[in-house]
Tab-separated table of C-alpha atoms and ligand atoms in Angstrom:
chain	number	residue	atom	x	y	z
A	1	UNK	CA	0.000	0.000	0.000
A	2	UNK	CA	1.395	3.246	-0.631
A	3	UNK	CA	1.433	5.665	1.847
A	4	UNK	CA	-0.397	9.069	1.478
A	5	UNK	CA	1.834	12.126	0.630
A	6	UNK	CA	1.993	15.502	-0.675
A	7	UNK	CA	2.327	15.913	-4.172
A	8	UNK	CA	4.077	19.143	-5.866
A	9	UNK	CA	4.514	19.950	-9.557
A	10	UNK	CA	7.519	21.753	-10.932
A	11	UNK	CA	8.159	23.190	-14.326
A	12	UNK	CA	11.725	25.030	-13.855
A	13	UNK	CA	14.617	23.247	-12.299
A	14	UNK	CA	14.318	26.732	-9.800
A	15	UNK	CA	10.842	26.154	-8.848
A	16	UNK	CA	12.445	22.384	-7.837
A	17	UNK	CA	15.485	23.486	-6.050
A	18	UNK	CA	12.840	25.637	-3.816
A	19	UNK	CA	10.595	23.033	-3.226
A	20	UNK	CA	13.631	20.322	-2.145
A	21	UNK	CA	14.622	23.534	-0.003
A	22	UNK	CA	11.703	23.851	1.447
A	23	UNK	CA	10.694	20.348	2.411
A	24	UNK	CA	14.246	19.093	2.337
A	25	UNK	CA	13.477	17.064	6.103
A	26	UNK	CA	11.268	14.334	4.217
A	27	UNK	CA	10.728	14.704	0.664
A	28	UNK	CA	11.536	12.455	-2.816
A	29	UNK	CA	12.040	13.502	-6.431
A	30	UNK	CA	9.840	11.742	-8.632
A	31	UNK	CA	9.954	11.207	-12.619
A	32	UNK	CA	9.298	8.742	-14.596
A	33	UNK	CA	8.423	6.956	-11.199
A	34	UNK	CA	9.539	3.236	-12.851
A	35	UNK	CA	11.599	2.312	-10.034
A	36	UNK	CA	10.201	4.866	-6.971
A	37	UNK	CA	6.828	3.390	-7.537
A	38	UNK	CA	7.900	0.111	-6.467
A	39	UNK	CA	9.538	1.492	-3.188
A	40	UNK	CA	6.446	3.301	-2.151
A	41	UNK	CA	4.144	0.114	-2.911
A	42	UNK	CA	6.248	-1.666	-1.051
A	43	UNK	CA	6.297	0.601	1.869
A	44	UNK	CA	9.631	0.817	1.732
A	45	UNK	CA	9.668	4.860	1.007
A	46	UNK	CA	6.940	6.824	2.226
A	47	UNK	CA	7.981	10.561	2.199
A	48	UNK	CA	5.822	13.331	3.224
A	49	UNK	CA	6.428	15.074	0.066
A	50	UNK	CA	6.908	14.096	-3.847
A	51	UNK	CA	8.659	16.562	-6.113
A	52	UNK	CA	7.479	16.028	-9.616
A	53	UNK	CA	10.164	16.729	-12.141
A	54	UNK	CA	8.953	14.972	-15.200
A	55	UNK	CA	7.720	18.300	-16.862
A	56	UNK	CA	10.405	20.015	-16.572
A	57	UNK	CA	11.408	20.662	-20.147
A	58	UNK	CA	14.675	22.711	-19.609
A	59	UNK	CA	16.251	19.035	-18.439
A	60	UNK	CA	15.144	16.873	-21.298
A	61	UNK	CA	17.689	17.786	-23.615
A	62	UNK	CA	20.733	15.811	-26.097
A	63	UNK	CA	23.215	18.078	-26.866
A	64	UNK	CA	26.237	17.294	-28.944
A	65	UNK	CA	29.342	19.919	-29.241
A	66	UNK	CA	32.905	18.722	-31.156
A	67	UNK	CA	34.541	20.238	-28.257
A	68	UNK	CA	32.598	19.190	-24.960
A	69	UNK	CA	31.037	15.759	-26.320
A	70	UNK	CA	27.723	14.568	-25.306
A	71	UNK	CA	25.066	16.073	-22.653
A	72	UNK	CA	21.768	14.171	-21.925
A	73	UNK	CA	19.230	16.149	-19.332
A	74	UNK	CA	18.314	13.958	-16.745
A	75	UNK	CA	14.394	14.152	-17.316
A	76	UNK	CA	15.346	12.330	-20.923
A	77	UNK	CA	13.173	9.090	-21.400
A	78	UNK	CA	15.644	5.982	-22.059
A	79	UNK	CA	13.528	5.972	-25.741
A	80	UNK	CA	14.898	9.097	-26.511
A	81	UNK	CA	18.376	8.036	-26.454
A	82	UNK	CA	17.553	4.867	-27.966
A	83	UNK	CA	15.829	6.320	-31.072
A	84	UNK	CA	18.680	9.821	-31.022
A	85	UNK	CA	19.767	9.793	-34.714
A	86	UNK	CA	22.699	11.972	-33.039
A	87	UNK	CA	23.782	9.006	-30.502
A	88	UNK	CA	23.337	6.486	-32.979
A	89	UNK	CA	26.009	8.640	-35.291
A	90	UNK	CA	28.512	9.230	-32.669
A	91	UNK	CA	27.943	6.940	-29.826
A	92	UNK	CA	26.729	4.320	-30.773
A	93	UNK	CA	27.092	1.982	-28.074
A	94	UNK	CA	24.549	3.379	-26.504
A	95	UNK	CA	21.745	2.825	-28.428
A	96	UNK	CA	22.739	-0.689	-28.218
A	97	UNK	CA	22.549	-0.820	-24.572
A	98	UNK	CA	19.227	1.328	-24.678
A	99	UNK	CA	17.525	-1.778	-26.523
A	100	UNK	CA	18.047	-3.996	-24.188
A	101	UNK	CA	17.419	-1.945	-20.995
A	102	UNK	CA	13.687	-3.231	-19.758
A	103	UNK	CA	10.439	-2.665	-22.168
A	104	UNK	CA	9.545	-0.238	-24.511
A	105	UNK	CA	6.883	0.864	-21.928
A	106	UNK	CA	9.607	1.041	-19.389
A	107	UNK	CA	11.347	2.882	-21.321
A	108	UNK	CA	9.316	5.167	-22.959
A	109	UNK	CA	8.547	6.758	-19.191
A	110	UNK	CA	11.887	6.070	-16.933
A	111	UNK	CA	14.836	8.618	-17.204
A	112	UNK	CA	18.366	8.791	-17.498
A	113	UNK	CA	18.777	10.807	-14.343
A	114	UNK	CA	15.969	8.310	-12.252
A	115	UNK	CA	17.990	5.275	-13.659
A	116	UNK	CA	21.453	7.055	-12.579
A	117	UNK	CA	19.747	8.376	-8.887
A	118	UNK	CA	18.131	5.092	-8.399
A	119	UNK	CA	21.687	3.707	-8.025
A	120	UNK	CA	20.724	0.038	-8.753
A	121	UNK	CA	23.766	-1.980	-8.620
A	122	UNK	CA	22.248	-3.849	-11.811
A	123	UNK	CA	21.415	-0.865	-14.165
A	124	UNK	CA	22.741	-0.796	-17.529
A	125	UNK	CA	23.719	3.052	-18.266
A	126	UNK	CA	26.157	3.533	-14.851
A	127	UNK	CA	28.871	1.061	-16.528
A	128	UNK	CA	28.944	1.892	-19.984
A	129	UNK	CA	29.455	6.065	-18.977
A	130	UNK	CA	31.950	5.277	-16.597
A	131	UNK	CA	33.761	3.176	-19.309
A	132	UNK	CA	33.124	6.580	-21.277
A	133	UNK	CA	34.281	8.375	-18.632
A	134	UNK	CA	30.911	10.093	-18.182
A	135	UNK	CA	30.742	12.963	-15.272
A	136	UNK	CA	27.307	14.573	-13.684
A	137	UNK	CA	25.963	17.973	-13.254
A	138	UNK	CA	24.864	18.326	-9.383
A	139	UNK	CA	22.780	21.350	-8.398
A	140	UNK	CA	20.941	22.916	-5.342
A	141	UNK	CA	19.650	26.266	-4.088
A	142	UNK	CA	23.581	27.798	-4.072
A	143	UNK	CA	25.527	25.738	-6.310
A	144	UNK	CA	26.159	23.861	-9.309
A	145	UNK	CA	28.719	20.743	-9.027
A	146	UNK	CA	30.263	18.396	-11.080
A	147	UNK	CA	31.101	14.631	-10.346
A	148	UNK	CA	33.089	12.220	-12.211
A	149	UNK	CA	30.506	9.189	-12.456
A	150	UNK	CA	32.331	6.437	-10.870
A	151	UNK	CA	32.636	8.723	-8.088
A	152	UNK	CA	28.856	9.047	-7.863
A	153	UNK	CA	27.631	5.580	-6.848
A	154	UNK	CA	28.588	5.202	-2.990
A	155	UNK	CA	26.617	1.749	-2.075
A	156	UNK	CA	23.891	-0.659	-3.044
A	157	UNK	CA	21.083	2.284	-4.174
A	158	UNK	CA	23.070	5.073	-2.475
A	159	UNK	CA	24.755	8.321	-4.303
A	160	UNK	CA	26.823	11.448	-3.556
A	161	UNK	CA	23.698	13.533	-4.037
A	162	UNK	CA	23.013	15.674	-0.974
A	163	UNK	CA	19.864	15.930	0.449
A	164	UNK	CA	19.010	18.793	-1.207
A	165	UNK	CA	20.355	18.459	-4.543
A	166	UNK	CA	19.253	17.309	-7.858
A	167	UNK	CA	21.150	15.628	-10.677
A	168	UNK	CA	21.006	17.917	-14.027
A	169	UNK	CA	22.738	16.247	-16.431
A	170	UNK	CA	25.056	13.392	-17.636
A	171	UNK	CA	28.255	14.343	-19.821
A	172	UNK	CA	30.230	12.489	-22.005
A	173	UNK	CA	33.294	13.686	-23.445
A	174	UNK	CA	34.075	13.407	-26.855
A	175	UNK	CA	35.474	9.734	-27.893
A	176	UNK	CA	39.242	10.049	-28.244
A	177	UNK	CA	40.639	8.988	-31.463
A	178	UNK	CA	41.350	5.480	-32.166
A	179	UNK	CA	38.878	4.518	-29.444
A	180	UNK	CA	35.873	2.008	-29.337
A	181	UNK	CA	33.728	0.992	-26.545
A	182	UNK	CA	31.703	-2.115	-26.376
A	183	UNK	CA	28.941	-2.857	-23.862
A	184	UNK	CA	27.327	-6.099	-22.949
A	185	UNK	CA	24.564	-7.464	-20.079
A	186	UNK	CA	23.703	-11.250	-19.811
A	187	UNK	CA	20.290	-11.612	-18.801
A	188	UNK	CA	18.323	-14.454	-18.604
A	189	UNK	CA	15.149	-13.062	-19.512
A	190	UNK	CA	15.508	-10.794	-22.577
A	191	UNK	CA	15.341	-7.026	-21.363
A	192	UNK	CA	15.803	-7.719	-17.718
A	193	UNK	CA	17.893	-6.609	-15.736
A	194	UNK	CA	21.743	-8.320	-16.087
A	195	UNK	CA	23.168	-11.173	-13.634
A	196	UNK	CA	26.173	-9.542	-14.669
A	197	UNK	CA	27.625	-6.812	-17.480
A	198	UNK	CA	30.442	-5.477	-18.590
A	199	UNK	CA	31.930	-2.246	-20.519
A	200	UNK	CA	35.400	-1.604	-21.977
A	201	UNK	CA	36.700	1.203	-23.404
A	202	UNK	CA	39.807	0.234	-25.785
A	203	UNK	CA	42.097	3.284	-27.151
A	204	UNK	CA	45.222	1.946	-29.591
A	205	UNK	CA	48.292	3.597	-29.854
A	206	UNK	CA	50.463	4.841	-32.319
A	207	UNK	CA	51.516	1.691	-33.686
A	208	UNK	CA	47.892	0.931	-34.818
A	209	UNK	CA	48.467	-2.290	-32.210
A	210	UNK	CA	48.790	-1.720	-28.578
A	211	UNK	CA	46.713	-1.010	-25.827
A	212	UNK	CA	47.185	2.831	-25.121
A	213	UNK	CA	44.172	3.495	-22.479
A	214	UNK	CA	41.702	1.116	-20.857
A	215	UNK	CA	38.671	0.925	-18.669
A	216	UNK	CA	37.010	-2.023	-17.943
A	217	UNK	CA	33.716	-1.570	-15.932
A	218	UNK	CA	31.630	-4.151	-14.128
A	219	UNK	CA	27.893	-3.899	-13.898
A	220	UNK	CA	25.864	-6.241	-11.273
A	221	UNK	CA	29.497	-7.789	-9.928
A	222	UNK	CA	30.045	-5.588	-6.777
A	223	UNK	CA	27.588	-2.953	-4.611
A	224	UNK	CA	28.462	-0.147	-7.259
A	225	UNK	CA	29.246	-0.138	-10.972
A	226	UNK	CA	33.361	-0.774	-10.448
A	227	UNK	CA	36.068	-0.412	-12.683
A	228	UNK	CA	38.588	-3.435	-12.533
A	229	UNK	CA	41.456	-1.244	-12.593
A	230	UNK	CA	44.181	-4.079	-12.522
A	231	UNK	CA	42.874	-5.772	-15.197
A	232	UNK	CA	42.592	-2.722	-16.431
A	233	UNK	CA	46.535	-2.343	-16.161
A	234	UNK	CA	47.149	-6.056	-17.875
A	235	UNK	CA	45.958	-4.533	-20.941
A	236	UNK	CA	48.203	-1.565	-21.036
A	237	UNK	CA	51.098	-1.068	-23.920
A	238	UNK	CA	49.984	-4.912	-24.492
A	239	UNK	CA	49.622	-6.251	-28.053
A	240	UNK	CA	46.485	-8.230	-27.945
A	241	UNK	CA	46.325	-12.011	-28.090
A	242	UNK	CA	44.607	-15.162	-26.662
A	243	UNK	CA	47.078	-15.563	-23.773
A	244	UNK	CA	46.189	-11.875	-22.498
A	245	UNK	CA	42.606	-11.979	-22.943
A	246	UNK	CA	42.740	-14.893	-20.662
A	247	UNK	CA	44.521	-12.714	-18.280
A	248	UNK	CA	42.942	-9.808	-18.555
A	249	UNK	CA	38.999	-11.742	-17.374
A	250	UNK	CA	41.000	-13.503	-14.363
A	251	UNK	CA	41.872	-9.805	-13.241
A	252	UNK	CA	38.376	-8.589	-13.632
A	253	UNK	CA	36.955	-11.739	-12.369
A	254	UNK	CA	39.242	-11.891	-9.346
A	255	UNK	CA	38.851	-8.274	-8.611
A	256	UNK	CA	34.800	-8.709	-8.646
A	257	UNK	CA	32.823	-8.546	-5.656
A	258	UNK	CA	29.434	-10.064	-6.783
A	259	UNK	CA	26.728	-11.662	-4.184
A	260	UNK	CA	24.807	-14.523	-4.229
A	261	UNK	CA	21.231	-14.213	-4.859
A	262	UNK	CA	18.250	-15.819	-6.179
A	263	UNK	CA	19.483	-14.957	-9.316
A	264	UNK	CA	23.018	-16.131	-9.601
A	265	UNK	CA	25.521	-17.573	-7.023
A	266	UNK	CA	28.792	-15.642	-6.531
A	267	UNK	CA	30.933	-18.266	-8.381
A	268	UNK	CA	28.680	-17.879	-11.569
A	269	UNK	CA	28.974	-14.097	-11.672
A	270	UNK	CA	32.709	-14.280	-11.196
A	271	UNK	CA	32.536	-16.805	-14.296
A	272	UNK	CA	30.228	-14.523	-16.183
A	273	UNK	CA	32.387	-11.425	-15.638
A	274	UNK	CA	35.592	-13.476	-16.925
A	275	UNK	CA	33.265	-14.428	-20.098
A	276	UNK	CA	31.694	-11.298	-21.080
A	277	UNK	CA	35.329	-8.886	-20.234
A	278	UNK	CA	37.224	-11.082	-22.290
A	279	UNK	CA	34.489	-10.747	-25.332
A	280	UNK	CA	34.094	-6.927	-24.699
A	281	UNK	CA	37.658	-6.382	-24.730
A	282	UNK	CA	38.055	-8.165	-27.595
A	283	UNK	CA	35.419	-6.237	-29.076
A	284	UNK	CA	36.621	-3.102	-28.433
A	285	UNK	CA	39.758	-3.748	-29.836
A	286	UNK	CA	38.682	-5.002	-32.641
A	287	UNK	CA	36.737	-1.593	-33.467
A	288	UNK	CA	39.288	0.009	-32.318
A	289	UNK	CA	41.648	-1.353	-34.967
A	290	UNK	CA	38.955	-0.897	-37.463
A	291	UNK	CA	39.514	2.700	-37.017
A	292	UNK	CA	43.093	3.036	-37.119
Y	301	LIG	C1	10.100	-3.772	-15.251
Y	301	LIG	C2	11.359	-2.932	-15.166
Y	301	LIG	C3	12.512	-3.400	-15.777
Y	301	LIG	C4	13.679	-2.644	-15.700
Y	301	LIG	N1	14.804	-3.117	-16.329
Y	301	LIG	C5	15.929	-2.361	-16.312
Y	301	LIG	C6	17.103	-2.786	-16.992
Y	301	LIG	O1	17.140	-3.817	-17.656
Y	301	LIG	N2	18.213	-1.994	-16.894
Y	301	LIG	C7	18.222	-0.815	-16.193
Y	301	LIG	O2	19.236	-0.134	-16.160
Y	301	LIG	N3	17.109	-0.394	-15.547
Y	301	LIG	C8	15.985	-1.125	-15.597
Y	301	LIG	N4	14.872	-0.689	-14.946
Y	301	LIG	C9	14.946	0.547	-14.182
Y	301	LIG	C10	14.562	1.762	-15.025
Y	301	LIG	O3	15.536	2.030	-15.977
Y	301	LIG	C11	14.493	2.879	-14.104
Y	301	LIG	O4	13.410	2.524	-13.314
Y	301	LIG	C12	14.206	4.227	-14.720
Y	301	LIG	O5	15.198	4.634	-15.599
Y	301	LIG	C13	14.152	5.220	-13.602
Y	301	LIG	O6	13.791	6.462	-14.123
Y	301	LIG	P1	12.497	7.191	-13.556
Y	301	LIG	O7	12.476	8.504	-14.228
Y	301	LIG	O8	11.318	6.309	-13.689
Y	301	LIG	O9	12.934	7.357	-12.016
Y	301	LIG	P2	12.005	7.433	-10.720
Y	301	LIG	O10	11.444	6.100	-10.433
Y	301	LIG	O11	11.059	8.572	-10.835
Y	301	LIG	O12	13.127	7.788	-9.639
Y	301	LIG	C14	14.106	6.856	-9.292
Y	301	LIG	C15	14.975	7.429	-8.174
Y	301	LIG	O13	15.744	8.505	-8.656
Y	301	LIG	C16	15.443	9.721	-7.949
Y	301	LIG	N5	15.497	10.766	-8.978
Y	301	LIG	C17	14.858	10.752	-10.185
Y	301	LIG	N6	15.286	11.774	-10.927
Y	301	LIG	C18	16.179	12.470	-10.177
Y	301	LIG	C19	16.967	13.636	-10.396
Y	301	LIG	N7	16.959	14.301	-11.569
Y	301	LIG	N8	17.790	14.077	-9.408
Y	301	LIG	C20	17.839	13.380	-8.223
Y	301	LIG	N9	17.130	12.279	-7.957
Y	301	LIG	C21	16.317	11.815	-8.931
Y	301	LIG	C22	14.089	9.490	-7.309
Y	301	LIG	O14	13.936	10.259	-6.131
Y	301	LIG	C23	14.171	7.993	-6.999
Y	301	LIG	O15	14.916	7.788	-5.825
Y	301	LIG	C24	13.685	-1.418	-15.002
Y	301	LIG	C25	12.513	-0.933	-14.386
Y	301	LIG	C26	11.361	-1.687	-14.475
Y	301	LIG	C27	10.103	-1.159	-13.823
C-alpha cells in the first residue's frame, strides 16, 4: 500500500530546487516513477512530500558539441536516447545498450537521471558512462557541481547527491581517437535486468596495435558499478592475443565482488564477468583497430 503524501509539480529546475529547499526534512524527487513506484508500494519509502520533475522541459535535452562531447538532461526518457539519430552517429554503443534496458513501456517513461539516482547496482547506463568516462551535473539552491561518475555511486542504491540536490545532467566527453567501446549485459530473460555486465573502453596507440588506455567496468558484480582497474593495467602497452585476454577476465573476475542471490551464485557471476570482459575487450579492440 502506498502511503499518502503531498504531491508538488515543478516546471523550472528553480521552482524544484525551492521546493527540495523547502521540504528538504522528508521529501523524494519523482519522474518517470519506474523504479520509486515500487519502493512506495512496497512501503519501503513513504515521504511526506513528492517533487514532480517529469515536466520540466529545460532538463530533457541531447546536446552534442565537437569540443565538450555529449550532454543528456536527466528528465530524458531511455527511448529518446535509444531512437537519437545523433547518438546512434557518434555513440553508438549506446543505443545498443538502450535496446536492451527493460520494455519499450519502461522505457518510454523512466529517465536517465531516475535510472542514474536510483543507483541500482544492476542498471545498464552507470557502466557503460563510466567506461566513457561520463561525469554529472549536481545542483541545489547555491551551487552547481560536477562529479566524475564512478565517483557518484557510494553503495547498493546510495549516491553522492546531498539531500538537497538534484542531478542535471550526464556528460560524455568526446570519444578520443582510435577509441571504441563495447557494452554487454547477460540476462536471462531478454530485457531484464543483467546477472552480470560489462563495458570496456579500448584506445590503440600509435603503432595501430597496442593497448594505449583502458577501462574495464563491471555492472551487477560488486555494490556499485566498479572499474577493474588491474585488469585494467594487464591490458596496457599490451599487443592483444589469446594468452592476455585470458589474463585480462581472471583480473576482472578476481577483482569482482558479486553476491549470491536468487538470481546467480557468486561463483557464476565471477565466471560470467571473466566471459563477457574477455568478449568486450576483444570487441573493443577489434573496433578500435577498425579505425586506425
Ligand atoms: C520492469 C522494469 C525493468 C527494468 N529493467 C531495467 C534494466 O534492464 N536496466 C536498467 O538499467 N534499468 C531497468 N529498470 C529501471 C529503469 O531504468 C528505471 O526505473 C528508470 O530509468 C528510472 O527512471 P524514472 O524517471 O522512472 O525514475 P524514478 O522512479 O522517478 O526515480 C528513481 C529514483 O531517482 C530519484 N530521482 C529521479 N530523478 C532524479 C533527479 N533528476 N535528481 C535526483 N534524484 C532523482 C528518485 O527520487 C528515486 O529515488 C527497469 C525498471 C522496471 C520497472
Amino acid at each position: 500500500m502506498i502511503h499518502d503524501f503531498n504531491y508538488l509539480r515543478a516546471s523550472t529546475v528553480k521552482e524544484v530546487l525551492d521546493l527540495i529547499d523547502k521540504h528538504k526534512d522528508d521529501y523524494k524527487i519523482i519522474c518517470g516513477g519506474q523504479s520509486l513506484l515500487i519502493l512506495m508500494r512496497q512501503g519501503l519509502v513513504a515521504p511526506e512530500y513528492l517533487i514532480d520533475i517529469k515536466n520540466i522541459e529545460e532538463l530533457d535535452y541531447i546536446k552534442f558539441d565537437k569540443k565538450k562531447g555529449l550532454k543528456i538532461g536527466a528528465t530524458t526518457t531511455h527511448r529518446k536516447i535509444e531512437k537519437s539519430a545523433l547518438i546512434k552517429k557518434r555513440y553508438n554503443v549506446l543505443v545498443g545498450m538502450e535496446e536492451n534496458l527493460a520494455s519499450v513501456q519502461t522505457r518510454n517513461w523512466g529517465t536517465i537521471g531516475g535510472n542514474l539516482a536510483h543507483a541500482d547496482p544492476a542498471g545498464d547506463p552507470g557502466p557503460v558512462f563510466i567506461a566513457m568516462n561520463a561525469t554529472v551535473k549536481i545542483a541545489n539552491k547555491e551551487r552547481v557541481r560536477t562529479l566524475q561518475l564512478e565517483e557518484f555511486f557510494i553503495d547498493y542504491f546510495e549516491t553522492a547527491l546531498e539531500d538537497d540536490e538534484l542531478l542535471l545532467e550526464v556528460q560524455i566527453p568526446v570519444i578520443p581517437p582510435k577509441t571504441a567501446i563495447a557494452y554487454e549485459k547477460f540476462n536471462i530473460i531478454k530485457n531484464d535486468q543483467g546477472i552480470v555486465s560489462v563495458g570496456a573502453s579500448i584506445t590503440i596507440g600509435e603503432d595501430g596495435l597496442s593497448c594505449k588506455e583502458a577501462r574495464v567496468v563491471l555492472g551487477a558484480a560488486a555494490p556499485i558499478p566498479m572499474r577493474a582497474k588491474k585488469a585494467e593495467q594487464v591490458l596496457l602497452g599490451k599487443k592483444l592475443n589469446d594468452r592476455l585476454l585470458d589474463k585480462v577476465g581472471e583480473k576482472a573476475s578476481e577483482e569482482a565482488d558479486p553476491v549470491d542471490d536468487i538470481h546467480a551464485t557468486e561463483a557464476y557471476r565471477r565466471h560470467l564477468v571473466k566471459v563477457l570482459t574477455k568478449r568486450m575487450v576483444k570487441k573493443a579492440w577489434d573496433q578500435a583497430r577498425a579505425l586506425t
